[in-house]
Coordinates of N, CA and C in Angstrom, one line a residue:
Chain N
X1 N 71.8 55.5 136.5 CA 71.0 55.7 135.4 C 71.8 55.8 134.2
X2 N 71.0 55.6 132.8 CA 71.9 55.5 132.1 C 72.2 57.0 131.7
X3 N 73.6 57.4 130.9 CA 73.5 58.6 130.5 C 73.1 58.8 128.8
X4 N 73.0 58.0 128.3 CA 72.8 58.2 126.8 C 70.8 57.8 126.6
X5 N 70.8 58.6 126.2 CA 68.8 58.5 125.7 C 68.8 58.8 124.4
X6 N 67.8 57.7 124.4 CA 67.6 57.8 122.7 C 66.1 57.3 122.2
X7 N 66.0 58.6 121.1 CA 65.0 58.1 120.7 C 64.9 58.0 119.0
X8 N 64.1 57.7 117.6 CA 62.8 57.0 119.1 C 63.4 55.9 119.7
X9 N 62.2 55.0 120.3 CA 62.4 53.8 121.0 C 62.7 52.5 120.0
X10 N 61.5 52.5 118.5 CA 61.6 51.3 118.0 C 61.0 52.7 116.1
X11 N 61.7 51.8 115.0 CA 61.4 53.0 114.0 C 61.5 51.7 113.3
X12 N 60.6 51.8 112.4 CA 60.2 51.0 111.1 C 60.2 51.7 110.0
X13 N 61.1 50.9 108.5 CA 61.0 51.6 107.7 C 60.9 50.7 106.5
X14 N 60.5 51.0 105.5 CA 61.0 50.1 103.6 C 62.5 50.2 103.4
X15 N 63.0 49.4 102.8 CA 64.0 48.9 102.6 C 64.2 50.1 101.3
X16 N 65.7 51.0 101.6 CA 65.8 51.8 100.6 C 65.6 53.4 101.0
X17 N 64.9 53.1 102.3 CA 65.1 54.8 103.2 C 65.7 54.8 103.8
X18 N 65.9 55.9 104.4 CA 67.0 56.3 105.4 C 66.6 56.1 106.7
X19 N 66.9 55.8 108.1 CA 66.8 55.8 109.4 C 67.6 56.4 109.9
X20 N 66.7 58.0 110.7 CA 67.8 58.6 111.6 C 67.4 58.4 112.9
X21 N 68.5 58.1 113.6 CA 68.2 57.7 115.6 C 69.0 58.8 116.5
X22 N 68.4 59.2 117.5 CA 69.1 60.6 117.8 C 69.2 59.8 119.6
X23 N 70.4 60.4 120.1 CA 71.0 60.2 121.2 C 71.1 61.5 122.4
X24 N 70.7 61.8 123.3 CA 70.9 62.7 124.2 C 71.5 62.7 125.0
X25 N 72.5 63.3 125.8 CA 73.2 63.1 127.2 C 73.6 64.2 127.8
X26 N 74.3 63.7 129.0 CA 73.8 64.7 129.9 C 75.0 65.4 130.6
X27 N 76.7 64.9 130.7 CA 77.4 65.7 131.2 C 78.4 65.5 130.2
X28 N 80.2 66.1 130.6 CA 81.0 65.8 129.7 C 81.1 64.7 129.0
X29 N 81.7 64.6 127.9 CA 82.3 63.4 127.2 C 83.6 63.4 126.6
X30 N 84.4 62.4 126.4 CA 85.5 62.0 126.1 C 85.1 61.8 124.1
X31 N 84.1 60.9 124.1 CA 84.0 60.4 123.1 C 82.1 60.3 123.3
X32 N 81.6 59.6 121.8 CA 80.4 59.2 121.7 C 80.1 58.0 120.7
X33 N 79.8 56.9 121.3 CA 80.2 55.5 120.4 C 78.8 55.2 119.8
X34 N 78.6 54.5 118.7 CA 77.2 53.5 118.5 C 77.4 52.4 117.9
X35 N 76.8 51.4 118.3 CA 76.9 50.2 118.7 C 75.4 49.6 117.6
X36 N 75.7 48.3 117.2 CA 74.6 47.5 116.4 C 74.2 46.0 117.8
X37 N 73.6 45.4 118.1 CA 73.0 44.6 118.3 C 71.9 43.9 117.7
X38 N 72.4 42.7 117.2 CA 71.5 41.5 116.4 C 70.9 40.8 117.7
X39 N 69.5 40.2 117.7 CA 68.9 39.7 118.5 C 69.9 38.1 118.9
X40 N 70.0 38.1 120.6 CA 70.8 36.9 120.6 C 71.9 37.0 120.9
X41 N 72.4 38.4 120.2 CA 74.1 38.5 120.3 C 75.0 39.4 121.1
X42 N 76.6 39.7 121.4 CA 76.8 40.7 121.5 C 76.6 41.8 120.5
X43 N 77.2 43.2 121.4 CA 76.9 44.5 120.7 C 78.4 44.4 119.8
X44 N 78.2 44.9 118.6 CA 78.5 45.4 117.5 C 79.2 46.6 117.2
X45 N 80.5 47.2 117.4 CA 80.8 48.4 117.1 C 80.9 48.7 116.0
X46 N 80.2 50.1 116.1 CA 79.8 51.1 114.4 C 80.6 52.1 113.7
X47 N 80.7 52.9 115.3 CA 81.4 54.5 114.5 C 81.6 54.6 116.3
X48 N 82.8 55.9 116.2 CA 83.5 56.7 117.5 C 83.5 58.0 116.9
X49 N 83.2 58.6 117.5 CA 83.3 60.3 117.3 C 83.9 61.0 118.5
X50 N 84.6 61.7 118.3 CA 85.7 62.4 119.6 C 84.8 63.3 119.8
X51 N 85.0 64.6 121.1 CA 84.0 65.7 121.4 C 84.6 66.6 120.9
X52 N 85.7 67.0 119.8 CA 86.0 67.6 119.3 C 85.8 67.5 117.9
X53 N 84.9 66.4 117.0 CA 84.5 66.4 116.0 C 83.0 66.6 115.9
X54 N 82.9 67.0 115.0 CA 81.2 67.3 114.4 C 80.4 66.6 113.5
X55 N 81.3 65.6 113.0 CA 80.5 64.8 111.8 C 81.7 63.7 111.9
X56 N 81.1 62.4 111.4 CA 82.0 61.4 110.5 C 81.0 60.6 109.8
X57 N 81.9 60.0 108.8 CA 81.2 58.8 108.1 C 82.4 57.6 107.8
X58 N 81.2 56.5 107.9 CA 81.6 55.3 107.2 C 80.9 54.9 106.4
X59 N 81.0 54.1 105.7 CA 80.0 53.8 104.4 C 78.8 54.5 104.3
X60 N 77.6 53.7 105.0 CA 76.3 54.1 104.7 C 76.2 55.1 106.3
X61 N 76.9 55.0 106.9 CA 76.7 55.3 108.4 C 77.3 57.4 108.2
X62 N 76.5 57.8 108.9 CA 76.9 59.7 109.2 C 76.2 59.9 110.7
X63 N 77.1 59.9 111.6 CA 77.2 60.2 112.4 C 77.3 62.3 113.0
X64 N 76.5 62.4 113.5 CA 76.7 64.2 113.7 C 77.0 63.9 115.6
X65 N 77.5 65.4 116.0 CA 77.6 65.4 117.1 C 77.6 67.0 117.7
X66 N 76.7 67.0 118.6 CA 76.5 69.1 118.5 C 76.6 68.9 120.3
X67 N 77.6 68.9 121.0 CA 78.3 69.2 122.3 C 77.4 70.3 122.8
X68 N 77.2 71.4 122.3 CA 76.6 72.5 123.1 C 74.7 72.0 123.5
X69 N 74.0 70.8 122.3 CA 73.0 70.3 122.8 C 73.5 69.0 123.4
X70 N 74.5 68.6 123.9 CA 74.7 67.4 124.1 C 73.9 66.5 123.7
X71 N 74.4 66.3 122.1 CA 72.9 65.0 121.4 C 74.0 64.6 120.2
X72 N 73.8 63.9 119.7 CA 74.5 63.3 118.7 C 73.3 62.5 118.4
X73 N 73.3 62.2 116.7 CA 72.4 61.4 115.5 C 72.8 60.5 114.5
X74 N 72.5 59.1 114.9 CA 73.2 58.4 113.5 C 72.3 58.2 112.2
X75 N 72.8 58.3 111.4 CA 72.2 57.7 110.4 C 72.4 57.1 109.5
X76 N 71.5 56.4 109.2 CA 71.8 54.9 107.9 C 71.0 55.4 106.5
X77 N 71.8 55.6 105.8 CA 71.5 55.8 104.3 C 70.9 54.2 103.3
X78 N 70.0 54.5 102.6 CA 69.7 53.1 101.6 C 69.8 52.2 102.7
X79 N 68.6 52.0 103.6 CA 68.9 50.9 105.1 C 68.3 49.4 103.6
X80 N 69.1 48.3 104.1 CA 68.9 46.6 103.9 C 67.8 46.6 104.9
X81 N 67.5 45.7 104.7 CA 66.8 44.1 105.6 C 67.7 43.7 106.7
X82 N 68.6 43.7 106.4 CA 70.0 43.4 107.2 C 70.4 44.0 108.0
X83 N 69.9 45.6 107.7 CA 70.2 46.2 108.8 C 69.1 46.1 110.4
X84 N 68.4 45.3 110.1 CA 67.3 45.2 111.0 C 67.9 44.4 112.5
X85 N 68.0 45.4 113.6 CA 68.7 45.4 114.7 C 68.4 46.3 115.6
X86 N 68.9 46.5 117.0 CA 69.0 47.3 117.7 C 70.6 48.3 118.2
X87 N 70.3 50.0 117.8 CA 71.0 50.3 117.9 C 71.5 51.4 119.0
X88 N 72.9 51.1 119.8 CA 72.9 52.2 120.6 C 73.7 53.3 120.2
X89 N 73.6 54.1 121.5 CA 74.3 55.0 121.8 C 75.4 55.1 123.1
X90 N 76.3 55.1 123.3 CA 77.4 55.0 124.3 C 78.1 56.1 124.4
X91 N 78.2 56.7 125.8 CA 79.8 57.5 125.9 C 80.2 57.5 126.9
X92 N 81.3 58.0 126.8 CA 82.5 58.0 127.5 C 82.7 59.3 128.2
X93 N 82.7 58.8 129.6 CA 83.5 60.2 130.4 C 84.4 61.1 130.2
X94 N 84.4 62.2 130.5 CA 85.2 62.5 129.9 C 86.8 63.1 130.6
X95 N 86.6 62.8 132.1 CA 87.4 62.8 132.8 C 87.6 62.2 134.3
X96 N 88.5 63.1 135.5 CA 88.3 62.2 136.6 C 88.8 61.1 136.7
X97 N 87.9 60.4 138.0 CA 88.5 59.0 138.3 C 88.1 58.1 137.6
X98 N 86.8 58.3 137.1 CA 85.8 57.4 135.8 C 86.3 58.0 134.5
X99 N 87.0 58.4 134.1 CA 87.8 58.6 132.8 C 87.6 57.0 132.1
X100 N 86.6 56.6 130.9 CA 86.3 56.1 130.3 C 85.7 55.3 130.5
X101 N 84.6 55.6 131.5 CA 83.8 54.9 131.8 C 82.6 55.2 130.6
X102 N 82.1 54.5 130.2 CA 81.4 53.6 128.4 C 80.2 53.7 129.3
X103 N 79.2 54.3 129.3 CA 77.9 53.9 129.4 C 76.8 54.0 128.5
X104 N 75.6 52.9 128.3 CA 75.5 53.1 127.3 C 73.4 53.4 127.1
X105 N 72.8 53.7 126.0 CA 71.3 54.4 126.4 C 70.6 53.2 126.2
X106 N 69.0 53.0 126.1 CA 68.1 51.8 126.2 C 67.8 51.7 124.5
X107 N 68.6 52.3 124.0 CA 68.5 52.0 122.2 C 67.7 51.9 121.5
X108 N 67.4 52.5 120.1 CA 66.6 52.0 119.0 C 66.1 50.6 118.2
X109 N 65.0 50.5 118.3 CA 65.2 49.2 118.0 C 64.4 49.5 116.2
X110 N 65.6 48.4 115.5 CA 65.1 49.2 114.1 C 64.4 47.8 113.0
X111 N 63.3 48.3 112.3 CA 63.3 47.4 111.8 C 63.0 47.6 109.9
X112 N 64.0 47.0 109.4 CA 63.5 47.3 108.1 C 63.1 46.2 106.8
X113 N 62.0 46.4 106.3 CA 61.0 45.6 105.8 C 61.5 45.6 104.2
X114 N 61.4 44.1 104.0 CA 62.0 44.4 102.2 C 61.1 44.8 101.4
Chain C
X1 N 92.1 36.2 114.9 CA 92.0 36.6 116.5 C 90.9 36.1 117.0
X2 N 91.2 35.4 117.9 CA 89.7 35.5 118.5 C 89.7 36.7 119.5
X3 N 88.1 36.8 119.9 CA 87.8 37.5 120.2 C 87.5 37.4 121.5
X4 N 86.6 38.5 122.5 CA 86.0 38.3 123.9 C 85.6 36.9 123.8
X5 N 86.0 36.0 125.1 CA 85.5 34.7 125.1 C 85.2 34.6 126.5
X6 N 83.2 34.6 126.5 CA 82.2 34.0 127.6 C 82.5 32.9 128.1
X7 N 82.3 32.4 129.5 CA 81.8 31.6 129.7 C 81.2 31.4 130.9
X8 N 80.0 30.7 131.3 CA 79.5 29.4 130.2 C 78.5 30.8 128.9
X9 N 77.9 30.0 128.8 CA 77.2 30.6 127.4 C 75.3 30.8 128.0
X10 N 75.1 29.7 128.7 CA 74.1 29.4 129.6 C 74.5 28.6 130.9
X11 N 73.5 29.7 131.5 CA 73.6 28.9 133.1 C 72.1 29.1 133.3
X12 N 71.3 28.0 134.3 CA 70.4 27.5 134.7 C 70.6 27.2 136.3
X13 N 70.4 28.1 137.2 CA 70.4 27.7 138.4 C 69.5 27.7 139.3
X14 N 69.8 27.5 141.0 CA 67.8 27.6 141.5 C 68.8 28.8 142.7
X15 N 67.5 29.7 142.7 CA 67.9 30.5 144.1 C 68.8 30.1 145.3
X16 N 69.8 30.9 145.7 CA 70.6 31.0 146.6 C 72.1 30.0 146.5
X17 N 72.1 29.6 145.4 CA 73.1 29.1 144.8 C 74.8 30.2 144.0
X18 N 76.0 29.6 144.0 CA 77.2 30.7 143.9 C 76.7 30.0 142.4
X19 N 77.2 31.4 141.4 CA 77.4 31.8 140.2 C 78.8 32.2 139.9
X20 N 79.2 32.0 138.7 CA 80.7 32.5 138.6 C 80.8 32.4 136.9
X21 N 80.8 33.8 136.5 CA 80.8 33.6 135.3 C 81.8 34.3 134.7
X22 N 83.1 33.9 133.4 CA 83.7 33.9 133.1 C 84.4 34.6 132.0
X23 N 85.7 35.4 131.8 CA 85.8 36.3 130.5 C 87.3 36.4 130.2
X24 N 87.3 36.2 129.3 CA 88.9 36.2 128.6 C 88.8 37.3 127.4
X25 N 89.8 38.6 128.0 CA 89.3 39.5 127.2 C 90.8 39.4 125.7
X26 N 90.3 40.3 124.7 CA 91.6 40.4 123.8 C 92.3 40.5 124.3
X27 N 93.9 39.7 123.7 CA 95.1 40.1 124.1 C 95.6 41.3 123.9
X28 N 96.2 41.9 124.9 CA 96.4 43.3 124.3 C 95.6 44.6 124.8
X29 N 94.8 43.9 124.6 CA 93.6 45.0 125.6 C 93.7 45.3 127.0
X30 N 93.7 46.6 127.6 CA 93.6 46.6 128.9 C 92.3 47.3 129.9
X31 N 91.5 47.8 128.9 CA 90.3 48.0 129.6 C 89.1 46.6 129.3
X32 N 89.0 46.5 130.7 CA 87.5 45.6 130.7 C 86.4 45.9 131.2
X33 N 85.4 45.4 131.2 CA 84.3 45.9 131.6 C 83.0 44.8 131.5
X34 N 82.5 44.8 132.7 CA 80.7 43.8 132.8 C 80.0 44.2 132.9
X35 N 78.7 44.0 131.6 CA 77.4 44.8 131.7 C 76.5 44.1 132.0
X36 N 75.3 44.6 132.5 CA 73.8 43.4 132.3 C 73.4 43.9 131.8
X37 N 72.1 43.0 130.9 CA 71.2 43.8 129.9 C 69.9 42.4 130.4
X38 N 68.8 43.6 130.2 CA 67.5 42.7 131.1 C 66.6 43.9 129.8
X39 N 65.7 43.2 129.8 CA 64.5 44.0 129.0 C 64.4 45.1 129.8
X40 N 63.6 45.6 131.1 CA 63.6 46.4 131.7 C 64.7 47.2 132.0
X41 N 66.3 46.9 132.2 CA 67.0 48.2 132.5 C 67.7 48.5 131.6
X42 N 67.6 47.7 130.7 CA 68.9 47.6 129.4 C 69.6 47.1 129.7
X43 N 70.7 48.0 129.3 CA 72.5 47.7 129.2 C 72.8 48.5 130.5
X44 N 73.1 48.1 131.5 CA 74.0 48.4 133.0 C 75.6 48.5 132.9
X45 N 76.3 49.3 133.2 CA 77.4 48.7 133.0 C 77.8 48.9 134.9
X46 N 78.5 47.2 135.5 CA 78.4 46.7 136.5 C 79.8 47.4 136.6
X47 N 81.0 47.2 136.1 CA 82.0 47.5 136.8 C 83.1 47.1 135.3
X48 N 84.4 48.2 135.6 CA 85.0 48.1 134.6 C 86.3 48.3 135.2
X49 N 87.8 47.7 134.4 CA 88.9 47.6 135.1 C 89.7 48.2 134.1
X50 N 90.8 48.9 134.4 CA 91.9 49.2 133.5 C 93.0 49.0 134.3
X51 N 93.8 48.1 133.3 CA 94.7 47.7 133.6 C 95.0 46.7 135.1
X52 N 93.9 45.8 135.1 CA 93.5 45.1 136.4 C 93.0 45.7 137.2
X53 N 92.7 46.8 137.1 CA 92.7 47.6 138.6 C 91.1 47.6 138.3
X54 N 90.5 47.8 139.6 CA 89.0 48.3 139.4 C 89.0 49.5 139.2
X55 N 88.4 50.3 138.2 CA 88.3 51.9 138.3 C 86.8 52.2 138.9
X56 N 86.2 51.6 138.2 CA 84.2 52.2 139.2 C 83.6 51.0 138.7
X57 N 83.1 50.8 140.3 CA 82.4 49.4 140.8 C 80.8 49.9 141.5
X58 N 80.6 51.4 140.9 CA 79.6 51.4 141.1 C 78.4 51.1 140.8
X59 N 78.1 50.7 139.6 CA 76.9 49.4 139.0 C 76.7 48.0 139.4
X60 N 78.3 47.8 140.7 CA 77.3 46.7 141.3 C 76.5 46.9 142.0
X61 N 75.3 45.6 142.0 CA 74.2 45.7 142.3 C 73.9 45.9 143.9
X62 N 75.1 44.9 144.6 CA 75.1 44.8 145.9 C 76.1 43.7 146.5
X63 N 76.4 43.3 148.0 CA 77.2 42.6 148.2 C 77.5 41.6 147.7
X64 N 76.1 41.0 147.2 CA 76.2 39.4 146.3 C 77.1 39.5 145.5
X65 N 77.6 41.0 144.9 CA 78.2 40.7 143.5 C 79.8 41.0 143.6
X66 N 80.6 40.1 143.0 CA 81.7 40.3 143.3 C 82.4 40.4 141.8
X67 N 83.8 41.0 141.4 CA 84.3 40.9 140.4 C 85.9 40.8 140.8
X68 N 86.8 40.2 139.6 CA 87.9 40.1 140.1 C 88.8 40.1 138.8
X69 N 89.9 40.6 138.4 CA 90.7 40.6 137.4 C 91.8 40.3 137.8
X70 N 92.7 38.7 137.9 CA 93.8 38.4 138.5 C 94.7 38.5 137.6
X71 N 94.5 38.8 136.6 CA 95.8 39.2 135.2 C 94.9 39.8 134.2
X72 N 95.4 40.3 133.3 CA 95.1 40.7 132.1 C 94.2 39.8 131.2
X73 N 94.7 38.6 131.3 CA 93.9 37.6 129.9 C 92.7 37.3 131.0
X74 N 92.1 37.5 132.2 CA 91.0 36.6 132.8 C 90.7 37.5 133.7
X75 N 89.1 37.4 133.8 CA 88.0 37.9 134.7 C 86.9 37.3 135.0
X76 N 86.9 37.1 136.7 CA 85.8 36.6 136.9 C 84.4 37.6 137.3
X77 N 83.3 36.9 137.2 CA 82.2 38.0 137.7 C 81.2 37.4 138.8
X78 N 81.5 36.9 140.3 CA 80.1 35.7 140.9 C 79.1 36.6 141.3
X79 N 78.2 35.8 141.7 CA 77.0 36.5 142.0 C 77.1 35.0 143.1
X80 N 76.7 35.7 144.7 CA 76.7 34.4 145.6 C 76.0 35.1 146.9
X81 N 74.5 35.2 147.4 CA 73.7 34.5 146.9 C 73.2 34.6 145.6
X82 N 72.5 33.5 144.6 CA 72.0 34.4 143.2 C 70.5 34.1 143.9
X83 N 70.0 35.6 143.1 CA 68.1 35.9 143.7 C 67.5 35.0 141.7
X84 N 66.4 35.1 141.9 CA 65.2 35.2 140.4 C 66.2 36.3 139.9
X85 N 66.3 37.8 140.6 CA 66.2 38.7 139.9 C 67.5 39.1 139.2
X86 N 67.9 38.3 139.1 CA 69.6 38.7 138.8 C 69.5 37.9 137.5
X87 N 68.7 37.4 137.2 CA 68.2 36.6 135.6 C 68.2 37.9 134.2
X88 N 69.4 37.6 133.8 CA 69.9 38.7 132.5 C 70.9 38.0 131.7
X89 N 71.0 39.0 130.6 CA 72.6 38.6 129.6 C 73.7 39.4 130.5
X90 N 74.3 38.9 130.7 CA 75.8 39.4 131.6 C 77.0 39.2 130.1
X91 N 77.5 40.4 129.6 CA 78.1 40.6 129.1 C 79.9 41.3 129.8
X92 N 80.5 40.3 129.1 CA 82.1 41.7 128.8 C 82.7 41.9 127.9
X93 N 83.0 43.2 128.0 CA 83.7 44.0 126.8 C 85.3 44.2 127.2
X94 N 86.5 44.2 126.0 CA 87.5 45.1 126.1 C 87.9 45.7 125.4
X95 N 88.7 46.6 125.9 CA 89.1 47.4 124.9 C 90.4 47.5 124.6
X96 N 91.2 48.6 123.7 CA 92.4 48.3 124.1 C 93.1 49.5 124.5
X97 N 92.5 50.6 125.1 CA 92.5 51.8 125.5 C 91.3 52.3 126.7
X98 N 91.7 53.3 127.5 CA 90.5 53.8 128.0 C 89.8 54.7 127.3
X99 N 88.5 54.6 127.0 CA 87.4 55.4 126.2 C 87.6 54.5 124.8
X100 N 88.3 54.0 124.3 CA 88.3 53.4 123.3 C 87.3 52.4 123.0
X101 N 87.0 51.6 121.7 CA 85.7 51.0 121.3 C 85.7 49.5 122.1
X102 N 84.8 49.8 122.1 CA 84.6 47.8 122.8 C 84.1 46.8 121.8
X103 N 84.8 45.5 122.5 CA 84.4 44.6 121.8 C 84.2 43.7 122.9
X104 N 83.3 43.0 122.4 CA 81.9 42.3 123.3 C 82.0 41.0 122.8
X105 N 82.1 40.4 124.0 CA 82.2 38.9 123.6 C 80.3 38.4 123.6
X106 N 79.6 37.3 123.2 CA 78.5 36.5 122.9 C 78.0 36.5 124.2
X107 N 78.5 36.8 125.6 CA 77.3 36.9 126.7 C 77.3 35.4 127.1
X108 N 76.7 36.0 128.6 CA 76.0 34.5 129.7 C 75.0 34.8 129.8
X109 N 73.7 33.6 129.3 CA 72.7 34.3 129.7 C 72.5 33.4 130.9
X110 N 72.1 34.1 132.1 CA 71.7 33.6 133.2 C 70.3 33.2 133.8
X111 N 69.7 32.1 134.2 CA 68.1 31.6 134.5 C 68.4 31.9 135.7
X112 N 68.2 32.3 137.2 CA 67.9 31.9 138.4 C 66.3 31.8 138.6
X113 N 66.3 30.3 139.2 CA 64.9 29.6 139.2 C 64.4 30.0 140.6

């Protein structure tokens, strides 16, 4: 089963708000990745967050991560048209013989309207 | 650089026929990994190698499915018998670390008729 859940499932928005997608999981982690997917293609890497950080950003992207609810939330500031995709959530074991083993949730599917 | 390179890109086959589909991951990279993704289960991830080696082969599906890493630059993935139900995008990713970010080559998408 997968370990990363996310919801919601599919979020529609106007071009110029914000989209936040929240991820849940269920045992240790090494890391917590999220991933972009355009219809058709491979997945896309976004942002990595270690289990020792609480926040990062890239551009429009802010990523949080709260270990004690095991959930982490991305979010897209001033979302394009362009950003209209499906996005996951992925992580990483965090130890053992499956030490980095990447599994990843059934993803948000996002769509934003100009 | 290029990148993760699939192949074929499409396959179209009829029940009980060998599949063998194909992956040349970055240079440099030593983690690999093959996922399926089907509307129904998502993203699977079938089996992943570091450093050639298989680490967990537990996402394969069953005997039909075999995987193989004979060097670094090349991986195979068959499916022999192939069912209808094995009709998905079959993806591989590498990386260039374990837990580190993946990069995902363009996918096979698979028909079994």
């Amino acid at each position: 089963s997968q370990q990363g859940e996310e919801d919601p499932q599919a979020l529609s928005i106007q071009e110029g708000e914000n989209a936040t997608m929240n991820c849940s999981y269920k045992t240790s982690i090494n890391n917590l990745q999220w991933y972009r997917q355009n219809s058709g293609r491979g997945l896309v890497h976004l942002i990595l967050i270690r289990s020792n950080e609480r926040e990062k950003h890239s551009g429009r992207l802010r990523v949080t991560l709260d270990t004690s609810k095991k959930s982490s939330s991305l979010l897209i500031t001033a979302s394009r048209a362009a950003d209209t995709a499906s996005y996951f959530c992925a992580v990483a074991n965090a130890g053992g013989t499956s030490y980095g083993k990447l599994t990843f949730g059934q993803g948000t599917i996002l769509t934003v309207h100009p | 650089d290029a990148g993760v390179i699939q192949s074929p890109r499409h396959e179209v086959t009829e029940m009980g026929q060998e599949v063998t589909l194909r992956c040349k991951p970055i240079s440099g990279h030593n983690s690999l990994f093959w996922y399926r993704q089907t509307m129904m289960r998502g993203l699977e991830l079938l089996i992943y190698f570091n450093n050639n080696v298989p680490i967990d082969d537990s996402g394969m599906p069953e005997d039909r499915f075999s995987a193989k890493m004979p060097n670094a630059s090349f991986s195979t993935l068959k499916i022999q018998p192939s069912e209808p139900r094995d009709s998905a995008v079959y993806f591989c990713a590498s990386s260039p670390h374990r837990a580190g970010e993946l990069f995902f080559g363009e996918g096979s998408r698979l028909t079994v008729l």
